[in-house]
Amino acid sequence: MSLEEAIETTRIHSVAGVLEDSRGLVGTRPYRSPHHTISDAGLIGGGAVPRPGEVSLGHNGVLFLDELPEFQRNVLEVMRQPLEDGAVTISRGCFGDVSIAVHASGGNDSVPMRLFRRSD
């Protein structure tokens, strides 16, 4: 992970309150595997007190959605726009617009986030 990616990842984890106190920068790519009962706000972010969701916490790493057909339809629907745009946008009237980029980086090349189907 490059220094720039480590700083981005650390910022997101710090805002979410999941940064370990003993670590300075997050030096490994995150791996997030949310349970299929997660809410749409838990996956994409937002809520009464806006927080980054699993998609943002997986930034610069892996977001693994196991048992994809088990996820609620509305939760999968909130993934459609970020997959098309390559960014998560959470809009709140009193907070303004917050935009968090969602992509995986390999070296200097950006690879758009993709939804893969697992075949057994």
PDB file of C-alpha atoms in Angstrom:
ATOM      1  CA  MET A   1       0.000   0.000   0.000  1.00  0.00           C
ATOM      2  CA  SER A   2       1.401   3.397  -0.920  1.00  0.00           C
ATOM      3  CA  LEU A   3       1.764   6.185   1.635  1.00  0.00           C
ATOM      4  CA  GLU A   4      -1.119   8.121   0.022  1.00  0.00           C
ATOM      5  CA  GLU A   5      -3.397   5.068   0.197  1.00  0.00           C
ATOM      6  CA  ALA A   6      -2.386   4.440   3.819  1.00  0.00           C
ATOM      7  CA  ILE A   7      -3.256   8.029   4.745  1.00  0.00           C
ATOM      8  CA  GLU A   8      -6.657   7.804   2.959  1.00  0.00           C
ATOM      9  CA  THR A   9      -7.470   4.493   4.640  1.00  0.00           C
ATOM     10  CA  THR A  10      -6.355   5.773   8.046  1.00  0.00           C
ATOM     11  CA  ARG A  11      -8.548   8.869   7.714  1.00  0.00           C
ATOM     12  CA  ILE A  12     -11.637   6.802   6.916  1.00  0.00           C
ATOM     13  CA  HIS A  13     -10.985   4.366   9.772  1.00  0.00           C
ATOM     14  CA  SER A  14     -10.321   7.251  12.159  1.00  0.00           C
ATOM     15  CA  VAL A  15     -13.607   8.996  11.283  1.00  0.00           C
ATOM     16  CA  ALA A  16     -15.453   5.695  11.730  1.00  0.00           C
ATOM     17  CA  GLY A  17     -13.846   5.172  15.145  1.00  0.00           C
ATOM     18  CA  VAL A  18     -12.336   1.795  14.230  1.00  0.00           C
ATOM     19  CA  LEU A  19      -8.689   2.851  14.148  1.00  0.00           C
ATOM     20  CA  GLU A  20      -6.596   0.895  16.614  1.00  0.00           C
ATOM     21  CA  ASP A  21      -4.868   3.158  19.146  1.00  0.00           C
ATOM     22  CA  SER A  22      -1.554   1.322  18.837  1.00  0.00           C
ATOM     23  CA  ARG A  23      -1.295   1.949  15.079  1.00  0.00           C
ATOM     24  CA  GLY A  24      -0.185   5.144  13.439  1.00  0.00           C
ATOM     25  CA  LEU A  25      -1.120   4.476   9.829  1.00  0.00           C
ATOM     26  CA  VAL A  26      -3.141   1.577   8.512  1.00  0.00           C
ATOM     27  CA  GLY A  27      -0.439  -0.290   6.596  1.00  0.00           C
ATOM     28  CA  THR A  28      -2.408  -3.253   5.263  1.00  0.00           C
ATOM     29  CA  ARG A  29      -5.262  -3.240   2.824  1.00  0.00           C
ATOM     30  CA  PRO A  30      -8.597  -3.563   4.631  1.00  0.00           C
ATOM     31  CA  TYR A  31     -10.698  -6.686   4.258  1.00  0.00           C
ATOM     32  CA  ARG A  32     -14.377  -6.197   5.081  1.00  0.00           C
ATOM     33  CA  SER A  33     -16.915  -9.010   5.049  1.00  0.00           C
ATOM     34  CA  PRO A  34     -20.261  -7.723   6.364  1.00  0.00           C
ATOM     35  CA  HIS A  35     -23.014 -10.146   7.374  1.00  0.00           C
ATOM     36  CA  HIS A  36     -25.935 -10.468   4.980  1.00  0.00           C
ATOM     37  CA  THR A  37     -28.289  -8.905   7.575  1.00  0.00           C
ATOM     38  CA  ILE A  38     -26.519  -5.516   7.368  1.00  0.00           C
ATOM     39  CA  SER A  39     -28.693  -2.458   6.753  1.00  0.00           C
ATOM     40  CA  ASP A  40     -28.310  -0.209   3.738  1.00  0.00           C
ATOM     41  CA  ALA A  41     -26.901   2.568   5.990  1.00  0.00           C
ATOM     42  CA  GLY A  42     -24.451   0.073   7.504  1.00  0.00           C
ATOM     43  CA  LEU A  43     -23.231  -0.955   4.068  1.00  0.00           C
ATOM     44  CA  ILE A  44     -23.093   2.361   2.253  1.00  0.00           C
ATOM     45  CA  GLY A  45     -22.843   4.771   5.203  1.00  0.00           C
ATOM     46  CA  GLY A  46     -25.064   7.429   6.655  1.00  0.00           C
ATOM     47  CA  GLY A  47     -27.579   7.031   9.472  1.00  0.00           C
ATOM     48  CA  ALA A  48     -28.885   9.476  12.102  1.00  0.00           C
ATOM     49  CA  VAL A  49     -25.276  10.262  12.997  1.00  0.00           C
ATOM     50  CA  PRO A  50     -23.508   9.922   9.618  1.00  0.00           C
ATOM     51  CA  ARG A  51     -20.730   7.320   9.657  1.00  0.00           C
ATOM     52  CA  PRO A  52     -18.744   5.601   6.937  1.00  0.00           C
ATOM     53  CA  GLY A  53     -20.243   2.246   5.943  1.00  0.00           C
ATOM     54  CA  GLU A  54     -18.582  -1.021   5.036  1.00  0.00           C
ATOM     55  CA  VAL A  55     -18.033   0.152   1.450  1.00  0.00           C
ATOM     56  CA  SER A  56     -15.933   3.093   2.684  1.00  0.00           C
ATOM     57  CA  LEU A  57     -14.157   0.976   5.299  1.00  0.00           C
ATOM     58  CA  GLY A  58     -13.127  -1.393   2.514  1.00  0.00           C
ATOM     59  CA  HIS A  59     -11.621   1.484   0.492  1.00  0.00           C
ATOM     60  CA  ASN A  60      -8.208   0.524  -0.925  1.00  0.00           C
ATOM     61  CA  GLY A  61      -8.913  -3.081   0.020  1.00  0.00           C
ATOM     62  CA  VAL A  62     -11.548  -5.791  -0.338  1.00  0.00           C
ATOM     63  CA  LEU A  63     -15.274  -5.696   0.332  1.00  0.00           C
ATOM     64  CA  PHE A  64     -16.392  -9.332   0.299  1.00  0.00           C
ATOM     65  CA  LEU A  65     -20.145  -9.908   0.109  1.00  0.00           C
ATOM     66  CA  ASP A  66     -20.537 -13.617   0.821  1.00  0.00           C
ATOM     67  CA  GLU A  67     -23.964 -15.194   0.286  1.00  0.00           C
ATOM     68  CA  LEU A  68     -24.957 -12.306  -2.005  1.00  0.00           C
ATOM     69  CA  PRO A  69     -28.502 -13.604  -2.672  1.00  0.00           C
ATOM     70  CA  GLU A  70     -29.165 -13.491   1.079  1.00  0.00           C
ATOM     71  CA  PHE A  71     -28.704  -9.697   1.262  1.00  0.00           C
ATOM     72  CA  GLN A  72     -31.919  -7.673   1.335  1.00  0.00           C
ATOM     73  CA  ARG A  73     -32.912  -6.217  -2.026  1.00  0.00           C
ATOM     74  CA  ASN A  74     -32.800  -2.597  -0.764  1.00  0.00           C
ATOM     75  CA  VAL A  75     -29.253  -3.155   0.523  1.00  0.00           C
ATOM     76  CA  LEU A  76     -28.110  -4.399  -2.883  1.00  0.00           C
ATOM     77  CA  GLU A  77     -29.924  -1.538  -4.616  1.00  0.00           C
ATOM     78  CA  VAL A  78     -27.878   1.062  -2.719  1.00  0.00           C
ATOM     79  CA  MET A  79     -24.765  -0.495  -4.308  1.00  0.00           C
ATOM     80  CA  ARG A  80     -25.965   0.200  -7.853  1.00  0.00           C
ATOM     81  CA  GLN A  81     -25.142   3.915  -8.026  1.00  0.00           C
ATOM     82  CA  PRO A  82     -21.704   3.673  -6.361  1.00  0.00           C
ATOM     83  CA  LEU A  83     -20.755   0.874  -8.768  1.00  0.00           C
ATOM     84  CA  GLU A  84     -21.795   3.003 -11.747  1.00  0.00           C
ATOM     85  CA  ASP A  85     -20.260   6.269 -10.455  1.00  0.00           C
ATOM     86  CA  GLY A  86     -17.204   4.855  -8.690  1.00  0.00           C
ATOM     87  CA  ALA A  87     -18.050   6.988  -5.630  1.00  0.00           C
ATOM     88  CA  VAL A  88     -20.292   6.917  -2.585  1.00  0.00           C
ATOM     89  CA  THR A  89     -22.223  10.150  -2.091  1.00  0.00           C
ATOM     90  CA  ILE A  90     -24.112  10.785   1.124  1.00  0.00           C
ATOM     91  CA  SER A  91     -26.221  13.940   1.078  1.00  0.00           C
ATOM     92  CA  ARG A  92     -27.557  15.551   4.234  1.00  0.00           C
ATOM     93  CA  GLY A  93     -29.249  18.946   4.308  1.00  0.00           C
ATOM     94  CA  CYS A  94     -27.590  20.193   7.477  1.00  0.00           C
ATOM     95  CA  PHE A  95     -24.179  18.652   6.771  1.00  0.00           C
ATOM     96  CA  GLY A  96     -23.792  19.455   3.083  1.00  0.00           C
ATOM     97  CA  ASP A  97     -22.488  16.860   0.660  1.00  0.00           C
ATOM     98  CA  VAL A  98     -19.868  14.313   1.588  1.00  0.00           C
ATOM     99  CA  SER A  99     -18.326  12.244  -1.165  1.00  0.00           C
ATOM    100  CA  ILE A 100     -16.039   9.284  -0.573  1.00  0.00           C
ATOM    101  CA  ALA A 101     -14.294   7.690  -3.529  1.00  0.00           C
ATOM    102  CA  VAL A 102     -14.633   3.948  -3.879  1.00  0.00           C
ATOM    103  CA  HIS A 103     -12.012   2.237  -5.970  1.00  0.00           C
ATOM    104  CA  ALA A 104      -9.189  -0.224  -5.648  1.00  0.00           C
ATOM    105  CA  SER A 105      -5.723   0.959  -6.561  1.00  0.00           C
ATOM    106  CA  GLY A 106      -2.937  -1.157  -7.917  1.00  0.00           C
ATOM    107  CA  GLY A 107       0.313   0.775  -8.225  1.00  0.00           C
ATOM    108  CA  ASN A 108      -0.426   3.997 -10.073  1.00  0.00           C
ATOM    109  CA  ASP A 109      -3.445   2.609 -11.932  1.00  0.00           C
ATOM    110  CA  SER A 110      -6.936   2.871 -10.506  1.00  0.00           C
ATOM    111  CA  VAL A 111      -9.146  -0.154 -10.970  1.00  0.00           C
ATOM    112  CA  PRO A 112     -12.891   0.529 -10.740  1.00  0.00           C
ATOM    113  CA  MET A 113     -14.789  -1.351  -8.064  1.00  0.00           C
ATOM    114  CA  ARG A 114     -16.581  -4.319  -9.557  1.00  0.00           C
ATOM    115  CA  LEU A 115     -19.172  -6.786  -8.337  1.00  0.00           C
ATOM    116  CA  PHE A 116     -17.970 -10.365  -8.834  1.00  0.00           C
ATOM    117  CA  ARG A 117     -20.090 -13.486  -8.693  1.00  0.00           C
ATOM    118  CA  ARG A 118     -18.626 -16.452  -6.858  1.00  0.00           C
ATOM    119  CA  SER A 119     -19.044 -19.828  -8.500  1.00  0.00           C
ATOM    120  CA  ASP A 120     -18.729 -22.954  -6.418  1.00  0.00           C
TER     121      ASP A 120
END
